[in-house]
Tab-separated table of C-alpha atoms in Angstrom:
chain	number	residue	atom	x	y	z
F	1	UNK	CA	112.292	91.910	105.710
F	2	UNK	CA	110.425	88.314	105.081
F	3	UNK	CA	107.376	87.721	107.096
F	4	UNK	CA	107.120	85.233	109.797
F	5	UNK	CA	109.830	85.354	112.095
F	6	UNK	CA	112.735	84.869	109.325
F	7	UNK	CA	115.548	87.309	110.205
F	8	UNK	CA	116.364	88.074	105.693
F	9	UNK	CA	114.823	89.528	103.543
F	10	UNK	CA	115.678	91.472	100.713
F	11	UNK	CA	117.530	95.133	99.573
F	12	UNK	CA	118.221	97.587	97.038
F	13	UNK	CA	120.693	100.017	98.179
F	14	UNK	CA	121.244	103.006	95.513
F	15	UNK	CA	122.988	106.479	95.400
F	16	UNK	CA	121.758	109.485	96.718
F	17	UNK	CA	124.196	111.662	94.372
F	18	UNK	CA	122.442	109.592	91.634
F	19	UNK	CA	118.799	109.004	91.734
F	20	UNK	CA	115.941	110.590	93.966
F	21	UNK	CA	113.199	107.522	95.205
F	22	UNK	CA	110.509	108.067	93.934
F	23	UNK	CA	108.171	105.349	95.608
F	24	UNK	CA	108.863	101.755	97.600
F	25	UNK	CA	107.101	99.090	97.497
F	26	UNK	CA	107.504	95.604	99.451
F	27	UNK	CA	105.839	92.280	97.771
F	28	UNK	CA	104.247	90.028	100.591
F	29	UNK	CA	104.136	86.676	99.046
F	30	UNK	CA	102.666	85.526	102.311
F	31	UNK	CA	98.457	85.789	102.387
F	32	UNK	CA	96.649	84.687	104.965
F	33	UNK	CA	93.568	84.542	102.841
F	34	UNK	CA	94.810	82.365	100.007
F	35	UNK	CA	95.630	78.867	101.699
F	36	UNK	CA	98.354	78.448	98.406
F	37	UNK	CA	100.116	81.163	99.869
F	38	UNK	CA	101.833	80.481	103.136
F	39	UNK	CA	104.877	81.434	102.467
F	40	UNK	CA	107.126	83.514	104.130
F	41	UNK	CA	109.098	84.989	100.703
F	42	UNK	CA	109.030	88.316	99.564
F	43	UNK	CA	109.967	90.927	96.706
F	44	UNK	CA	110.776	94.457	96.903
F	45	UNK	CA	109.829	96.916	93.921
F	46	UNK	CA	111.242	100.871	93.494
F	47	UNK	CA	110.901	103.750	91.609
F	48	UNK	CA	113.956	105.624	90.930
F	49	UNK	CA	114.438	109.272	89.487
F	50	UNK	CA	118.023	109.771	87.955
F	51	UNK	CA	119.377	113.403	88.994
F	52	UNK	CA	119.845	114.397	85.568
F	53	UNK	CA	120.854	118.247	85.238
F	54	UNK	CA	118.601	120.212	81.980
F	55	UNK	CA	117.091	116.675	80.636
F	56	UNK	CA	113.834	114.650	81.387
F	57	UNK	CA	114.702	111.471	82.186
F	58	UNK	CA	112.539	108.523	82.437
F	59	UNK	CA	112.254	106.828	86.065
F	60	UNK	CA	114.000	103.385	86.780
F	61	UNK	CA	111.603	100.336	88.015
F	62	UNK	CA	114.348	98.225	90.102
F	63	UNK	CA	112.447	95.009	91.527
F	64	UNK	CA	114.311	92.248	93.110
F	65	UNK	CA	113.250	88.692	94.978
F	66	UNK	CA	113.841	85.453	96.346
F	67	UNK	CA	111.666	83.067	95.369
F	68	UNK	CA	110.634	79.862	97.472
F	69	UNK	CA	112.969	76.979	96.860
F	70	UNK	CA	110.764	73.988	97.185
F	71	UNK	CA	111.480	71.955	93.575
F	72	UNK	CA	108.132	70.681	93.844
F	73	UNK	CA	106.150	73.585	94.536
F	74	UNK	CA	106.285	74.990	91.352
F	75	UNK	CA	102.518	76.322	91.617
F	76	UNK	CA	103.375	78.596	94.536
F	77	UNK	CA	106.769	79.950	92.347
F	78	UNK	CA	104.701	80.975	89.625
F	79	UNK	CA	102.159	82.944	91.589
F	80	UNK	CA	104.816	84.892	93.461
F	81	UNK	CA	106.032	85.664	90.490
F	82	UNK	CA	102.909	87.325	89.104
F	83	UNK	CA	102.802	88.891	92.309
F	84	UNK	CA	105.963	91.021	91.813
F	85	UNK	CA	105.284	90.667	87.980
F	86	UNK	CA	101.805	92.805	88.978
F	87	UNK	CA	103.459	94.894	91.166
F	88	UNK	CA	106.128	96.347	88.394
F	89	UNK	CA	103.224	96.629	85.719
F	90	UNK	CA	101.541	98.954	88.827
F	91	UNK	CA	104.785	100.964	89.694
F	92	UNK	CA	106.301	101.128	86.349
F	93	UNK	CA	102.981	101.981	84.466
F	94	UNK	CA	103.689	105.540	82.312
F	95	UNK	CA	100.821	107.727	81.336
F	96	UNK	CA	101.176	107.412	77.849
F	97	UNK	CA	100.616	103.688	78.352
F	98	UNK	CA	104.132	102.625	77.958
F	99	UNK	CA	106.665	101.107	80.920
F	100	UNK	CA	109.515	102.786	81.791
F	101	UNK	CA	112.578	101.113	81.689
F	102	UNK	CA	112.999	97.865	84.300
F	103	UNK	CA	115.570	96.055	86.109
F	104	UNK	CA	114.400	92.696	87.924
F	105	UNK	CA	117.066	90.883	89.926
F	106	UNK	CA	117.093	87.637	92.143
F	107	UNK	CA	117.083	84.557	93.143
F	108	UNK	CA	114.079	83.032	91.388
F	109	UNK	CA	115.295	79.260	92.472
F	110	UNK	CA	114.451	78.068	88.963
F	111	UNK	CA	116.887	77.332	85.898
F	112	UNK	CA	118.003	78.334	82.402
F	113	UNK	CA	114.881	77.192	80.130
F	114	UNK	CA	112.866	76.209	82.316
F	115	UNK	CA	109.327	76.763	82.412
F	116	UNK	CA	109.166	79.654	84.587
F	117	UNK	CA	112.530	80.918	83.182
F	118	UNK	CA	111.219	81.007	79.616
F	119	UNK	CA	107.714	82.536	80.812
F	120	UNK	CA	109.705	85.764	82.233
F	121	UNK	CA	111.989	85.945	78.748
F	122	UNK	CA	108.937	85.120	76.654
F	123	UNK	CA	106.204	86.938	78.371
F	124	UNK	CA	103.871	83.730	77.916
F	125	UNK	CA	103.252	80.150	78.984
F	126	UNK	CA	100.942	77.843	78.214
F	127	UNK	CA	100.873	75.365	81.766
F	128	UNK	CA	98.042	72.950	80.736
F	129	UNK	CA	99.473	69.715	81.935
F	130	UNK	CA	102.767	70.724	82.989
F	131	UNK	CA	103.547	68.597	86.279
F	132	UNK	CA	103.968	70.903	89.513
F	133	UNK	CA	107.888	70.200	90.125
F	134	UNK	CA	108.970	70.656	86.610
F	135	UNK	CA	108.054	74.525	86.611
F	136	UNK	CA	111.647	75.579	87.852
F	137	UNK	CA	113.577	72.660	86.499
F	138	UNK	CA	115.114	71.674	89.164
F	139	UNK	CA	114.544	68.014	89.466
F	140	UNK	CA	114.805	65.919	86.099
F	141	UNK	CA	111.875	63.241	87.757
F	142	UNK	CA	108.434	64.301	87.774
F	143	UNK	CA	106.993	60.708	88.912
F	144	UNK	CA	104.015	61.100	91.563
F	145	UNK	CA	104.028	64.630	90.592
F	146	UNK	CA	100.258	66.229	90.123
F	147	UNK	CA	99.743	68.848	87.551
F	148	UNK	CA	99.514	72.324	88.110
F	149	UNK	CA	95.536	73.178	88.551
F	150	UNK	CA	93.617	75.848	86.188
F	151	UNK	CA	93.467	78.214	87.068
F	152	UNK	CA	96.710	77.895	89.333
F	153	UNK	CA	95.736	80.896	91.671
F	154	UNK	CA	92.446	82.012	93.310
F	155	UNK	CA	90.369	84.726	91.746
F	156	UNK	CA	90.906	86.566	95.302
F	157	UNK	CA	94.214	87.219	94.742
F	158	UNK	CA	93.327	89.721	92.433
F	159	UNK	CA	95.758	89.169	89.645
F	160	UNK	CA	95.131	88.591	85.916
F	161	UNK	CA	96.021	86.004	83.868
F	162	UNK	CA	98.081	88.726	82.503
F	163	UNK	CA	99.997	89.073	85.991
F	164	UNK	CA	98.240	92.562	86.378
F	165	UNK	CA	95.775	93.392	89.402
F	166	UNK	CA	92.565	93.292	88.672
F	167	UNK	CA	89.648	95.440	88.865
F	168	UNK	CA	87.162	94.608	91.065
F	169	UNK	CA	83.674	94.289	90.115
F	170	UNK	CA	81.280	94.059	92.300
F	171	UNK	CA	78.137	92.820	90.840
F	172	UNK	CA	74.735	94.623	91.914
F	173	UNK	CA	72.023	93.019	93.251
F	174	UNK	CA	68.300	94.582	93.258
F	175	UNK	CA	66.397	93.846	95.975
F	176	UNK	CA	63.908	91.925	94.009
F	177	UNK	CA	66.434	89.469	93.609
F	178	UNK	CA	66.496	88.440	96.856
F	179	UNK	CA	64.440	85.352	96.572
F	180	UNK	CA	67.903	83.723	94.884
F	181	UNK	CA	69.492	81.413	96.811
F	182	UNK	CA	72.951	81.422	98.173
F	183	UNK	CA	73.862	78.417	96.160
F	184	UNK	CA	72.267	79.555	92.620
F	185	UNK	CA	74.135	82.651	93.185
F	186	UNK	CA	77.596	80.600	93.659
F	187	UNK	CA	77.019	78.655	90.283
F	188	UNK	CA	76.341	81.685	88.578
F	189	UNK	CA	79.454	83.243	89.768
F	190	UNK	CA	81.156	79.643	89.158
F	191	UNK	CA	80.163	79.259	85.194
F	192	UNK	CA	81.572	83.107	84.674
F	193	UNK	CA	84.965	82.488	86.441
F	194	UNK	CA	85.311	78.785	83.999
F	195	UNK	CA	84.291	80.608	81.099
F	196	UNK	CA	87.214	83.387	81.346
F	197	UNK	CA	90.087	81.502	82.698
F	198	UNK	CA	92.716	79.536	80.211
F	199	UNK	CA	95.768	77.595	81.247
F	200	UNK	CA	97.957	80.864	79.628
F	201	UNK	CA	100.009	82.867	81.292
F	202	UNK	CA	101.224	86.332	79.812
F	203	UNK	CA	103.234	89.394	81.112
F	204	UNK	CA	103.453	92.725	79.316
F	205	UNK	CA	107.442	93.353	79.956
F	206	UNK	CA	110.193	92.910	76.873
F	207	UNK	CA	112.894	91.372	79.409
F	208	UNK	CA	116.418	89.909	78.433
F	209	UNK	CA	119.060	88.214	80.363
F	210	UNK	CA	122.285	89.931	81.372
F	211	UNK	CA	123.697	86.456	81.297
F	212	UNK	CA	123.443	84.064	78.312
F	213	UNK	CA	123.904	80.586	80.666
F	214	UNK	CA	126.930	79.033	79.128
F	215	UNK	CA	130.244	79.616	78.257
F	216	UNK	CA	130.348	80.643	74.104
F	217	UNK	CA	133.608	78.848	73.800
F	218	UNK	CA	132.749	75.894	75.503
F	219	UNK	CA	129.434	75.909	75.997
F	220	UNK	CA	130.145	74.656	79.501
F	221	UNK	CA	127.325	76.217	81.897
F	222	UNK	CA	127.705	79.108	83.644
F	223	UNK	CA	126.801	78.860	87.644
F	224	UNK	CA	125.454	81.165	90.785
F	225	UNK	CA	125.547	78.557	93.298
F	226	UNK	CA	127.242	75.769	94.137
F	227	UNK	CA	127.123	73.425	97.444
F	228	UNK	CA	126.705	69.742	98.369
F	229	UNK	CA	123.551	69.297	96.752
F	230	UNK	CA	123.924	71.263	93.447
F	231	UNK	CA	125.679	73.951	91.010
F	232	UNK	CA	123.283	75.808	89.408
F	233	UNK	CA	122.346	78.994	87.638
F	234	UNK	CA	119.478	80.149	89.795
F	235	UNK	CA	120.272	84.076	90.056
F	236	UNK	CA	119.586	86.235	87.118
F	237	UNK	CA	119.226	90.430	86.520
F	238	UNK	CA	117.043	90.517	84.070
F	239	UNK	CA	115.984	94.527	82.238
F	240	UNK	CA	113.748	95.830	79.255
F	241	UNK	CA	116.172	95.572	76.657
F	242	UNK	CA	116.635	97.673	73.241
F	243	UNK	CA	114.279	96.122	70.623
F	244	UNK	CA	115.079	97.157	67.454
F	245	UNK	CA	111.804	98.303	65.102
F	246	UNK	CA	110.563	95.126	63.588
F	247	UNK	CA	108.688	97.584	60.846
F	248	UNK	CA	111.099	96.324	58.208
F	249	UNK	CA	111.031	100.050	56.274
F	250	UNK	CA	114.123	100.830	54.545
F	251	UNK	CA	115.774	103.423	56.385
F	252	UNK	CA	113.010	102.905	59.385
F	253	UNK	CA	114.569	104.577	62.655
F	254	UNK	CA	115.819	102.062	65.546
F	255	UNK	CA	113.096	102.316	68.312
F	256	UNK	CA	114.402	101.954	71.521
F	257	UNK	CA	112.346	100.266	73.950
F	258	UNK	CA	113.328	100.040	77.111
F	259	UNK	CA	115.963	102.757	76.810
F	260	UNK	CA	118.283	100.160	78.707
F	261	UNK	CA	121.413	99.203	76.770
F	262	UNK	CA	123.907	96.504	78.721
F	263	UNK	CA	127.393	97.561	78.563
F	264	UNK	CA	129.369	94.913	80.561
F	265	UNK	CA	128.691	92.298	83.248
F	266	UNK	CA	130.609	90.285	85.666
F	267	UNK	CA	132.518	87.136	84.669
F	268	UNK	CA	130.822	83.930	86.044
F	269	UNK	CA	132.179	80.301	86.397
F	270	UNK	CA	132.074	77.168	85.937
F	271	UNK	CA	131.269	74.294	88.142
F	272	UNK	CA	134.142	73.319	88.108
F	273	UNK	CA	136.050	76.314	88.755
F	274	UNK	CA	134.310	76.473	92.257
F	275	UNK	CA	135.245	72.694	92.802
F	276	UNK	CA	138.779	74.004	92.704
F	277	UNK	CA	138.469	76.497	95.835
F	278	UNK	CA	135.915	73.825	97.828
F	279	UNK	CA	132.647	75.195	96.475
F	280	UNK	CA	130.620	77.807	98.109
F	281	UNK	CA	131.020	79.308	100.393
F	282	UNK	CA	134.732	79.049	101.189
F	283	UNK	CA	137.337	81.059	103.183
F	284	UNK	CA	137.195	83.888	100.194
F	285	UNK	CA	133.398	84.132	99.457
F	286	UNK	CA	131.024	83.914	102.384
F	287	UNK	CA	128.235	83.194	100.408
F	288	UNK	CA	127.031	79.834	98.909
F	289	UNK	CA	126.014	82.335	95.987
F	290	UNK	CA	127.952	84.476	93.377
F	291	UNK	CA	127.423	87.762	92.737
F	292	UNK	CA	125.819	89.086	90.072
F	293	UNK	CA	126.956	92.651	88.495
F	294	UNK	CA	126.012	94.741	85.302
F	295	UNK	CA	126.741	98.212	83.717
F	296	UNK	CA	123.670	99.212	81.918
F	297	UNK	CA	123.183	103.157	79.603
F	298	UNK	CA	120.055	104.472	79.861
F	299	UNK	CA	118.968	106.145	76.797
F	300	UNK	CA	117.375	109.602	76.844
């Protein structure tokens, strides 16, 4: 459930008969101690076991969200993001290193190529100038707009440039050190923190797109909501994908990585399929959102 006194929130309902949970673990985007934060959003990250008989299978990282909306507040969209982005790295962490295979739905209230949109399918983004409401590409104007700060979060948060949590190091002071003042001891902390941080973003995941966006007939975009104000793609399911070995050996073995291979998805439409049954929602679909749906194998 959100925080605040919002009566949503989000779910992941799965089969008994077909997976064992491992661990849960809810995302509060909402910190009291980080003024950027106040925010009543949320994510929702699991670990799931499938019950296969005679066969170790990897676990199943299934994270899903709903990022804020606000068009403008890009800053706060991209640090929920590493939020649940540091969350998965925690929960989906294996011990030889590696990440077992992920699935990471939702409404992330941003579009196809935008910034934050090509920072989860390209694992990096460089935000040094980028103005605050063109992060989710939702407006086309960005007059009067400031740009996003560096770095964009607080070091309290506790998350890495690398959308990881960090490490805390606590720095230790001898007593004959006590004749430093408050002040001296701020700068000193100040000049390390500028030194380390860069306007670049990374994440660790290999993540594709069950959808590709448009229509490969038409090219006519694809849409997950459509109302009054707009027809958009804003939902997506994105999973670690099969990467094939980039080694380049003759007769070098396909590496699977990931282990998740998409076998079929859901039709979407157009925008102007939906204008044709009033938009969403209407007397057949309650929601002012499509659903999303994929079939995925997971490789042993």
């Amino acid at each position: 459930m959100r925080t605040g006194r919002k009566p949503d929130g989000c779910a992941i309902c799965f089969k008994h008969s077909k997976f064992s949970l491992l661990s849960v673990n809810p995302v509060e985007f909402y910190r009291p101690d980080v003024p950027l934060l106040d925010r009543d959003n949320v994510g929702l990250v699991l670990l799931l076991q499938p019950k296969i008989p005679s066969a170790a299978s990897p676990a199943i990282c299934v994270a899903n969200t709903h990022l804020l909306y606000n068009p403008r507040r890009g800053d706060i969209k991209l640090t929920q993001l590493a939020m649940l982005l540091a969350e998965i790295s925690s929960v989906a962490h294996q011990k030889d290193g590696s990440f077992c295979p992920i699935v990471m739905c939702g409404d992330f209230n941003s579009v196809p190529g935008s910034p934050l949109y090509s920072f989860i399918k390209e694992g990096k983004l460089n935000y040094e100038g980028l103005p605050i409401g063109k992060v989710s590409g939702q407006e086309q104007s960005s007059r009067g707009q400031r740009i996003l700060s560096i770095p964009i979060w607080p070091p309290n948060l506790g998350i890495s440039q690398n959308c990881v949590y960090e490490v805390q190091q606590v720095p230790k002071v001898e007593k004959t050190d006590s004749d430093l003042t408050q002040t001296e001891l701020d700068k000193t902390e100040a000049l390390v923190t500028a030194e380390k941080v860069s306007s670049n973003l990374q994440h660790h995941f290999s993540l594709s797109s069950v959808y590709s966006h448009y229509f490969p007939d038409t090219g006519i975009p694809e849409v997950t909501t459509c109302h009054s104000r707009s027809a958009i793609t804003v939902d997506y399911i994105f999973y670690s994908a099969e990467k094939e070995d980039v080694s380049g050996q003759p007769g070098a073995e396909v590496a699977l990585v990931g282990g998740l291979k998409l076998l079929a998805r859901l039709s979407l439409l157009t925008e102007q399929d939906l204008w044709t049954v009033n938009g969403l929602p209407n007397e057949n679909n309650s929601s002012d959102h499509l659903p999303l749906l994929a079939k995925f194998r997971l490789e042993l």
